[in-house]
DNA sequence: GATCGCGTTATGTCCGGACAATCAGACTTC
DNA sequence: GAAGTCTGATTGTCCGGACATAACGCGATC
């Protein structure tokens, strides 16, 4: 006797959904499937908690091999969208997982939130590296580094004060480009592949100068972040030392537990 | 003609290192290899920047198949220890990558740093959920939740003020256990598998009460963190609202770019 | 009626092979 | 001498199968 006993009947199980792959496309098959699964999850076509249907049957239905299907599923497990349970199946996770944590610039974050970001370049010069900067970037003390000081605005109001040091000769970026977009986008555009970053987030009271720049009362609490970014060869690409108005900004992120 | 042309001869290449797997062991072969590779990297036996040697040859030398070797390598790539380059090979990354970001409690962090953590339980009671707490935990407003308020000390000095809300009936933890260890360790010990968390990190000035509890002057900048933790079924496990002395504590973490 | 054992079902691990895509360096050509 | 071209090396993708292992539900047993 067939009855719609639980959620499997009402909310779309994968058996009812139509996935398809294009073998002529240059994009890998597992990636095509992963994209379609992710889209189905985001659109609610795959209900949270619902089973995905077993891999071997799904592979047969799509004309793919099981390793390929597994690769697609695994990539979504790594993103935290799916959970596998041996003997049970693969389930869509309930919670609202967005992104584990992107290496993104403040500019992109603000733009994505529709905050109309703008940048004012306060300082732009090649200077000898101080001891702190040299240690962070792994270059000799006194060697040339590009020092950029910027004020980031949203809706015309100051949000953060950004100080960045970059090894000289890494890329040629002009002051004009920095007014237009974020630093990370410029780095990526220059063919540099960002790999990892080491961050420290803290808080302190605003100095008189900072208070004036950020339109905050003196001694107001500020959120601070220091970050050193590395490319995939291990070279330090950038050392940033930023302060944010705590009244206007907070870091928000998701993190996953490695199984 | 064979000459030791470059670094491969001097710094330990994988060809000279002896890896071995035990087929009788219940631990997966790819995991055994991954552990040995990771150990070799951490001990410097595999120099940063050095090539790992091609997969197919490594597989043959160990008596494994290429997919198994690839799985081992892939797990280290995910950890950020290795970088693969098509047509070139697999390289050991230079930088000091520790951990992408663990879902750890402050207690464990302090203990690992040898800071002699201690906990003072200020409040411990089952109370009806407020609107904020109910929304964070996904339970009806007014339903029973366990409310725990703690003061965390390091070397006998106050470090943070921790407020946690847990859905009632999830686990039975006594006030005594909370004095002894961290909350996350207790949760894991109760068989709950932590999956993901949503965090917000900000800063604000200390209230009079907080200042007194944390031995800070009134209005001193504090680092704040709000965190909701979920298990792998998507249930909210815990909602925490914490403040840290900014003069004594900062969040430090590594993050990787998803390729 | 409660407990134990067993089979079903699903993922986890592993194999051996095949072809394609890409990178670096040597070679050729202008 | 500088530019483009070819070639070898190495990872990326994909296949089809095999057995192991864990979880759940069912029945049989006590």
XYZ file of C-alpha atoms (C1' of nucleotides) in Angstrom:
578
model
C 0.000 0.000 0.000
C 1.409 3.319 -1.010
C 0.647 6.297 1.155
C 2.331 9.656 1.368
C 3.644 8.791 4.752
C 6.098 11.591 5.225
C 7.898 14.421 3.546
C 9.232 12.293 0.719
C 5.940 12.332 -1.086
C 5.082 15.985 -0.771
C 8.358 17.838 -0.964
C 10.353 17.083 -4.078
C 12.621 14.111 -3.760
C 15.417 13.815 -6.267
C 13.579 10.983 -8.000
C 11.009 13.420 -9.313
C 13.501 16.101 -10.335
C 15.009 16.133 -13.771
C 18.726 16.553 -13.925
C 20.632 16.364 -17.158
C 24.226 16.746 -18.257
C 25.736 17.905 -21.515
C 28.621 15.731 -22.589
C 29.639 18.186 -25.286
C 30.226 20.979 -22.815
C 33.767 21.646 -21.634
C 32.565 22.018 -18.049
C 33.136 18.783 -16.152
C 30.189 16.450 -15.716
C 30.491 16.294 -11.933
C 30.475 20.069 -11.829
C 27.371 20.321 -13.986
C 25.566 17.960 -11.658
C 26.801 19.774 -8.557
C 25.515 23.077 -9.930
C 22.090 21.637 -10.661
C 21.868 20.069 -7.246
C 22.899 23.287 -5.572
C 20.359 25.260 -7.559
C 17.626 22.761 -6.647
C 18.512 23.077 -2.969
C 18.558 26.860 -3.032
C 15.238 27.037 -4.820
C 13.695 24.673 -2.328
C 13.011 21.988 -4.909
C 15.042 19.684 -2.727
C 13.489 20.065 0.691
C 15.762 20.260 3.746
C 16.013 16.865 5.383
C 14.902 14.981 2.299
C 16.907 12.061 1.012
C 18.752 12.456 -2.243
C 18.185 8.922 -3.452
C 20.974 6.425 -3.681
C 24.022 7.209 -5.726
C 24.023 4.169 -7.912
C 20.473 4.695 -9.072
C 21.059 8.387 -9.655
C 24.126 7.555 -11.710
C 22.185 5.131 -13.853
C 19.402 7.633 -14.431
C 21.857 10.262 -15.646
C 24.050 7.932 -17.627
C 27.010 8.677 -15.383
C 29.273 6.449 -13.354
C 29.093 6.340 -9.587
C 32.492 8.007 -9.012
C 31.338 11.001 -11.024
C 28.119 11.305 -9.056
C 30.036 10.889 -5.822
C 32.405 13.662 -6.823
C 29.469 15.986 -7.390
C 27.892 15.096 -4.058
C 31.193 15.387 -2.235
C 31.715 18.925 -3.434
C 28.378 19.906 -1.909
C 29.175 18.054 1.303
C 32.335 20.149 1.516
C 30.220 23.254 1.156
C 28.031 22.079 4.016
C 24.877 21.736 1.918
C 24.590 17.953 2.188
C 25.254 15.364 4.858
C 26.050 11.746 4.126
C 25.150 8.910 6.443
C 26.302 5.412 5.768
C 23.433 2.992 5.482
C 20.930 5.845 5.418
C 21.597 8.089 2.483
C 22.460 11.652 1.616
C 20.318 14.372 3.160
C 19.878 18.046 2.474
C 20.952 20.001 5.515
C 18.351 22.210 7.197
C 20.151 25.287 8.304
C 20.818 28.368 6.280
C 24.410 27.846 5.248
C 25.627 30.633 3.054
C 29.378 30.553 2.600
C 32.026 29.089 4.881
C 34.015 32.294 4.688
C 35.217 34.011 1.594
C 38.442 35.874 1.228
C 36.621 38.956 0.106
C 37.290 42.602 0.384
C 35.100 44.999 2.225
C 34.287 46.652 -1.088
C 32.686 43.520 -2.484
C 30.771 42.920 0.730
C 29.328 46.395 0.686
C 28.513 46.251 -2.994
C 26.743 42.923 -2.568
C 24.672 44.456 0.209
C 23.714 47.354 -2.051
C 25.507 49.895 0.106
C 27.048 51.933 -2.706
C 30.679 51.733 -1.600
C 33.191 54.431 -2.385
C 36.866 54.865 -1.698
C 38.969 57.913 -0.935
C 42.701 57.394 -1.313
C 44.419 59.348 1.448
C 47.969 58.259 0.859
C 49.799 56.424 -1.891
C 53.576 56.042 -1.919
C 56.482 53.652 -2.036
C 58.225 53.654 1.323
C 60.848 51.588 3.145
C 59.339 48.759 5.166
C 59.157 49.148 8.923
C 60.068 46.213 11.133
C 56.439 45.186 11.623
C 55.606 45.349 7.933
C 58.803 43.575 6.938
C 58.069 40.727 9.329
C 54.506 40.359 8.091
C 55.467 40.355 4.425
C 58.641 38.351 4.821
C 60.820 40.961 3.116
C 64.004 42.634 4.376
C 63.514 45.623 6.656
C 63.859 48.860 4.757
C 63.050 47.380 1.361
C 60.551 49.129 -0.847
C 56.884 48.511 -0.170
C 53.822 50.216 -1.540
C 51.851 51.879 1.221
C 48.218 52.719 0.569
C 45.904 54.440 2.996
C 42.226 54.612 2.156
C 38.927 55.669 3.621
C 35.986 53.456 2.744
C 32.538 55.013 2.553
C 29.063 53.558 2.274
C 26.171 55.801 1.303
C 28.642 58.651 1.616
C 29.378 57.948 5.273
C 32.767 56.717 6.491
C 32.838 53.038 7.403
C 36.446 52.061 7.769
C 40.009 53.235 7.584
C 42.231 50.884 5.591
C 46.015 50.709 5.583
C 47.690 48.274 3.209
C 51.298 47.379 2.495
C 52.271 45.494 -0.662
C 55.681 44.277 -1.780
C 56.936 46.619 -4.460
C 57.090 45.362 -8.016
C 54.328 42.859 -7.559
C 51.843 44.754 -9.577
C 51.323 48.192 -10.957
C 48.172 49.670 -9.571
C 47.352 53.258 -9.837
C 45.643 55.480 -7.367
C 42.772 55.902 -9.794
C 41.936 52.193 -9.928
C 41.904 52.046 -6.142
C 39.200 54.684 -6.056
C 37.031 52.618 -8.339
C 37.114 49.125 -6.881
C 38.470 46.864 -4.123
C 42.039 45.786 -3.682
C 41.334 42.081 -3.893
C 39.584 42.412 -7.195
C 42.604 44.259 -8.557
C 44.937 41.538 -7.303
C 42.885 38.796 -8.874
C 42.672 40.777 -12.067
C 46.477 40.972 -12.159
C 46.647 37.191 -12.354
C 47.551 36.616 -8.711
C 45.826 33.590 -7.222
C 44.975 34.211 -3.598
C 45.464 31.130 -1.486
C 45.236 31.781 2.236
C 45.242 34.542 4.798
C 46.026 34.913 8.461
C 43.707 37.266 10.292
C 43.491 38.809 13.706
C 40.311 40.545 14.793
C 40.226 42.703 17.880
C 38.918 45.973 19.262
C 40.285 49.175 20.732
C 39.350 52.766 21.406
C 39.626 55.347 18.649
C 42.497 57.811 18.697
C 41.716 61.471 18.158
C 42.802 61.307 14.528
C 40.801 58.168 13.796
C 37.751 59.571 15.500
C 37.871 62.631 13.273
C 38.332 60.587 10.084
C 35.497 58.212 10.898
C 33.087 60.758 12.355
C 33.006 59.014 15.712
C 33.450 60.503 19.189
C 36.921 60.227 20.607
C 37.481 56.950 22.480
C 34.665 55.226 20.618
C 35.093 51.453 20.268
C 36.549 50.384 16.921
C 36.781 46.945 15.385
C 40.282 46.159 14.176
C 41.526 43.604 11.702
C 45.034 42.692 10.656
C 45.450 40.411 7.721
C 48.337 38.950 5.763
C 47.397 37.336 2.471
C 49.464 34.701 0.666
C 49.380 33.380 -2.866
C 49.701 29.698 -3.684
C 53.487 29.788 -3.761
C 53.538 31.033 -0.191
C 54.622 34.565 -0.990
C 53.029 37.273 1.116
C 50.939 39.429 -1.201
C 49.524 42.026 1.107
C 49.494 43.131 4.720
C 46.460 45.075 5.830
C 45.757 46.903 9.048
C 42.177 48.111 9.179
C 39.818 49.751 11.628
C 36.021 49.711 11.299
C 33.359 51.746 13.019
C 31.889 49.275 15.474
C 28.621 51.199 15.423
C 28.267 50.533 11.704
C 30.001 47.280 10.978
C 30.469 43.743 12.264
C 32.041 40.648 10.799
C 29.544 37.969 9.985
C 30.509 34.512 8.809
C 29.674 30.875 8.765
C 32.025 28.127 9.672
C 31.937 24.401 9.125
C 33.272 21.591 11.199
C 35.673 19.356 9.360
C 34.336 15.807 9.753
C 73.389 12.089 -18.055
C 72.084 12.381 -14.537
C 72.989 15.431 -12.525
C 71.451 16.864 -9.392
C 70.292 19.847 -11.308
C 68.152 21.596 -8.733
C 66.479 21.356 -5.360
C 65.232 17.846 -5.910
C 68.562 16.438 -4.940
C 69.278 18.470 -1.850
C 65.974 19.057 -0.088
C 64.111 15.835 0.570
C 61.971 14.913 -2.375
C 59.312 12.313 -1.886
C 61.344 9.862 -3.940
C 63.861 9.540 -1.146
C 61.293 9.299 1.640
C 59.922 5.976 2.723
C 56.183 5.770 3.014
C 54.409 2.539 3.769
C 50.834 1.430 4.329
C 49.402 -1.387 6.385
C 46.673 -3.215 4.542
C 45.629 -5.096 7.680
C 44.806 -1.902 9.534
C 41.176 -0.762 9.636
C 42.231 2.820 8.941
C 41.771 3.611 5.243
C 44.829 3.451 3.026
C 44.388 6.972 1.679
C 44.208 8.243 5.241
C 47.359 6.439 6.263
C 49.210 8.016 3.366
C 47.755 11.446 4.072
C 48.916 11.252 7.688
C 52.431 10.277 6.679
C 52.610 13.049 4.111
C 51.352 15.598 6.611
C 53.850 14.450 9.208
C 56.671 14.672 6.668
C 55.637 18.216 5.784
C 55.394 19.348 9.386
C 58.765 17.870 10.239
C 60.325 19.575 7.257
C 61.257 16.324 5.554
C 59.274 17.585 2.595
C 60.679 21.027 1.952
C 58.279 23.875 1.094
C 58.121 24.365 -2.629
C 59.464 20.924 -3.429
C 57.666 18.679 -5.872
C 55.917 15.610 -4.552
C 56.731 13.405 -7.511
C 54.098 12.263 -9.914
C 51.079 10.393 -8.660
C 51.332 7.377 -10.862
C 54.890 6.625 -9.865
C 54.115 7.183 -6.185
C 51.176 4.820 -6.449
C 53.317 2.140 -8.010
C 55.989 2.485 -5.364
C 53.445 2.033 -2.566
C 51.468 -0.704 -4.246
C 48.381 1.530 -4.363
C 46.168 2.654 -7.192
C 46.224 6.199 -8.456
C 42.717 7.078 -7.187
C 43.794 6.151 -3.673
C 46.926 8.285 -3.870
C 44.890 11.119 -5.351
C 42.433 10.921 -2.490
C 45.257 11.246 0.018
C 46.744 14.218 -1.819
C 43.359 15.848 -2.236
C 42.707 15.793 1.493
C 45.924 17.722 2.068
C 45.092 20.145 -0.713
C 41.821 20.834 1.092
C 43.789 21.566 4.225
C 45.921 24.034 2.313
C 49.174 22.108 2.732
C 49.639 21.203 -0.917
C 49.002 22.887 -4.242
C 48.439 21.004 -7.474
C 49.376 22.380 -10.861
C 48.425 20.588 -14.009
C 51.441 19.780 -16.131
C 53.796 20.727 -13.307
C 53.126 18.581 -10.280
C 52.115 18.818 -6.646
C 54.040 21.231 -4.463
C 54.324 21.747 -0.744
C 53.038 25.197 0.121
C 55.416 27.626 1.813
C 53.393 29.561 4.293
C 52.630 28.619 7.836
C 49.115 27.290 7.567
C 47.807 26.088 10.871
C 44.085 25.380 10.771
C 41.422 26.928 8.559
C 39.264 27.675 11.595
C 38.091 25.258 14.199
C 34.765 25.341 15.917
C 36.421 25.429 19.295
C 35.465 26.875 22.589
C 37.406 29.582 24.314
C 38.250 27.089 27.047
C 40.120 24.809 24.665
C 41.930 27.743 23.090
C 43.137 28.994 26.432
C 44.120 25.547 27.607
C 46.096 24.926 24.429
C 47.932 28.189 25.016
C 48.788 27.133 28.564
C 46.715 29.897 30.095
C 45.192 27.862 32.908
C 41.534 28.573 32.163
C 38.894 28.584 34.852
C 35.157 29.136 34.850
C 32.819 30.740 37.354
C 29.147 29.960 36.809
C 27.160 33.100 37.613
C 23.728 31.941 36.622
C 22.187 28.607 35.740
C 18.430 28.189 35.245
C 15.691 27.079 32.881
C 13.802 30.117 31.663
C 11.233 30.977 28.981
C 12.840 32.013 25.699
C 12.819 35.688 24.801
C 12.002 36.720 21.248
C 15.671 37.072 20.295
C 16.668 33.724 21.745
C 13.651 31.971 20.255
C 14.460 33.314 16.811
C 18.095 32.270 17.053
C 17.309 28.761 18.249
C 14.255 28.246 16.087
C 11.982 27.375 19.012
C 8.636 28.906 19.998
C 8.826 32.082 22.053
C 8.344 31.362 25.728
C 9.409 27.719 25.535
C 11.894 26.404 28.049
C 15.557 27.074 27.396
C 18.551 26.561 29.626
C 20.287 29.848 30.332
C 23.878 29.766 31.513
C 25.941 32.789 32.410
C 29.640 32.313 33.029
C 32.799 34.270 33.680
C 35.916 32.891 32.034
C 39.264 33.473 33.738
C 42.845 32.951 32.625
C 45.618 32.994 35.210
C 42.952 34.084 37.666
C 42.087 37.228 35.710
C 38.739 37.732 33.988
C 38.863 37.341 30.214
C 35.309 37.101 28.990
C 31.688 37.093 29.998
C 29.731 34.279 28.373
C 25.982 33.946 28.042
C 24.580 30.784 26.472
C 21.092 29.573 25.707
C 20.386 25.909 24.956
C 17.113 24.224 24.024
C 15.841 22.408 27.084
C 15.916 18.626 27.078
C 18.816 18.413 24.687
C 21.271 17.310 27.261
C 21.616 17.203 30.997
C 24.599 19.217 32.088
C 25.182 20.217 35.605
C 26.616 23.408 36.927
C 29.561 21.456 38.294
C 30.655 20.149 34.889
C 30.534 23.654 33.474
C 33.051 24.800 36.053
C 35.444 22.095 34.982
C 35.529 22.270 31.200
C 34.209 24.009 28.085
C 30.704 23.827 26.736
C 31.668 22.442 23.351
C 33.537 19.563 24.893
C 30.458 18.703 26.922
C 28.266 18.806 23.828
C 30.550 16.537 21.871
C 30.776 14.218 24.850
C 26.972 13.956 24.859
C 27.070 12.485 21.349
C 26.051 15.662 19.550
C 27.891 16.157 16.271
C 28.540 19.825 15.662
C 28.175 20.773 12.028
C 28.190 24.496 11.425
C 27.881 27.817 13.163
C 26.880 31.330 12.248
C 28.951 34.004 13.929
C 28.913 37.743 14.221
C 31.923 39.551 15.625
C 31.713 43.193 16.593
C 32.754 45.678 19.236
C 31.089 48.063 21.675
C 31.756 49.988 24.861
C 31.437 48.238 28.220
C 28.400 48.925 30.369
C 28.944 49.707 34.033
C 28.051 46.169 35.066
C 30.291 44.546 32.451
C 33.165 46.828 33.338
C 32.946 45.761 36.963
C 32.769 42.063 36.118
C 35.716 42.211 33.732
C 37.881 44.593 35.746
C 37.908 47.172 32.977
C 37.214 50.905 33.159
C 33.696 51.901 32.226
C 33.290 52.526 28.498
C 36.289 50.386 27.642
C 36.125 48.741 24.207
C 34.918 45.141 24.289
C 34.983 42.513 21.585
C 31.607 40.871 21.105
C 30.655 37.593 19.495
C 27.269 36.076 18.839
C 27.147 32.507 17.685
C 24.445 30.000 16.839
C 25.647 26.428 16.481
C 23.853 23.719 14.497
C 24.186 19.952 14.436
C 24.128 17.954 11.219
C 20.349 17.663 11.160
C 20.059 21.435 11.149
C 18.775 21.787 14.693
C 20.100 24.757 16.613
C 22.144 23.442 19.512
C 23.274 26.579 21.224
C 23.059 30.347 21.052
C 25.898 32.256 22.647
C 26.327 35.944 23.301
C 29.797 36.709 24.547
C 31.943 39.731 25.353
C 35.732 39.673 25.601
C 38.176 42.148 27.064
C 39.694 43.710 23.967
C 42.833 44.535 25.929
C 43.411 40.851 26.588
C 41.931 38.941 23.701
C 41.646 38.901 19.928
C 40.357 36.371 17.452
C 43.062 34.855 15.327
C 42.387 32.543 12.441
C 43.467 31.321 9.074
C 41.262 31.086 6.063
C 41.607 29.368 2.743
C 40.357 30.322 -0.667
C 38.150 27.760 -2.275
C 39.647 27.040 -5.702
C 6.398 -7.946 25.335
C 11.283 -7.022 25.137
C 15.624 -8.413 23.238
C 18.644 -10.412 20.102
C 20.084 -11.559 15.527
C 19.773 -11.128 10.579
C 19.180 -9.297 6.155
C 18.551 -5.093 3.376
C 20.265 -0.824 1.913
C 23.073 2.727 1.492
C 27.604 4.900 1.599
C 32.921 4.008 2.213
C 36.965 2.240 0.185
C 39.743 0.503 -3.555
C 41.132 -1.095 -8.047
C 42.952 -0.599 -13.077
C 42.522 1.614 -16.964
C 41.623 5.440 -20.581
C 41.714 9.915 -22.685
C 41.838 15.082 -22.327
C 43.750 19.545 -20.822
C 47.452 22.202 -19.438
C 52.173 23.738 -18.381
C 57.152 24.189 -19.127
C 60.981 23.856 -21.815
C 63.369 22.853 -26.058
C 63.180 23.506 -30.716
C 62.413 25.773 -35.005
C 61.614 29.632 -37.740
C 61.635 34.404 -39.199
C 67.817 37.636 -31.302
C 62.848 37.237 -30.736
C 58.790 35.093 -31.820
C 55.983 31.155 -32.483
C 55.694 25.826 -32.390
C 56.189 21.267 -31.007
C 56.781 17.729 -27.456
C 56.997 15.497 -23.052
C 55.400 15.457 -18.426
C 51.740 15.710 -15.105
C 47.359 16.398 -13.306
C 42.107 16.470 -14.479
C 38.213 13.823 -15.655
C 35.664 9.620 -16.287
C 34.542 4.810 -16.507
C 32.824 0.080 -14.553
C 33.359 -2.895 -11.273
C 34.298 -5.127 -6.499
C 34.052 -5.818 -1.601
C 33.706 -3.721 3.178
C 31.037 -1.407 6.661
C 27.506 0.899 9.196
C 22.523 1.822 10.111
C 17.858 0.567 10.127
C 13.875 -2.382 10.189
C 12.107 -6.815 10.537
C 11.392 -11.181 12.314
C 12.369 -14.867 15.544
C 13.346 -16.092 19.997
C 13.161 -16.079 24.965
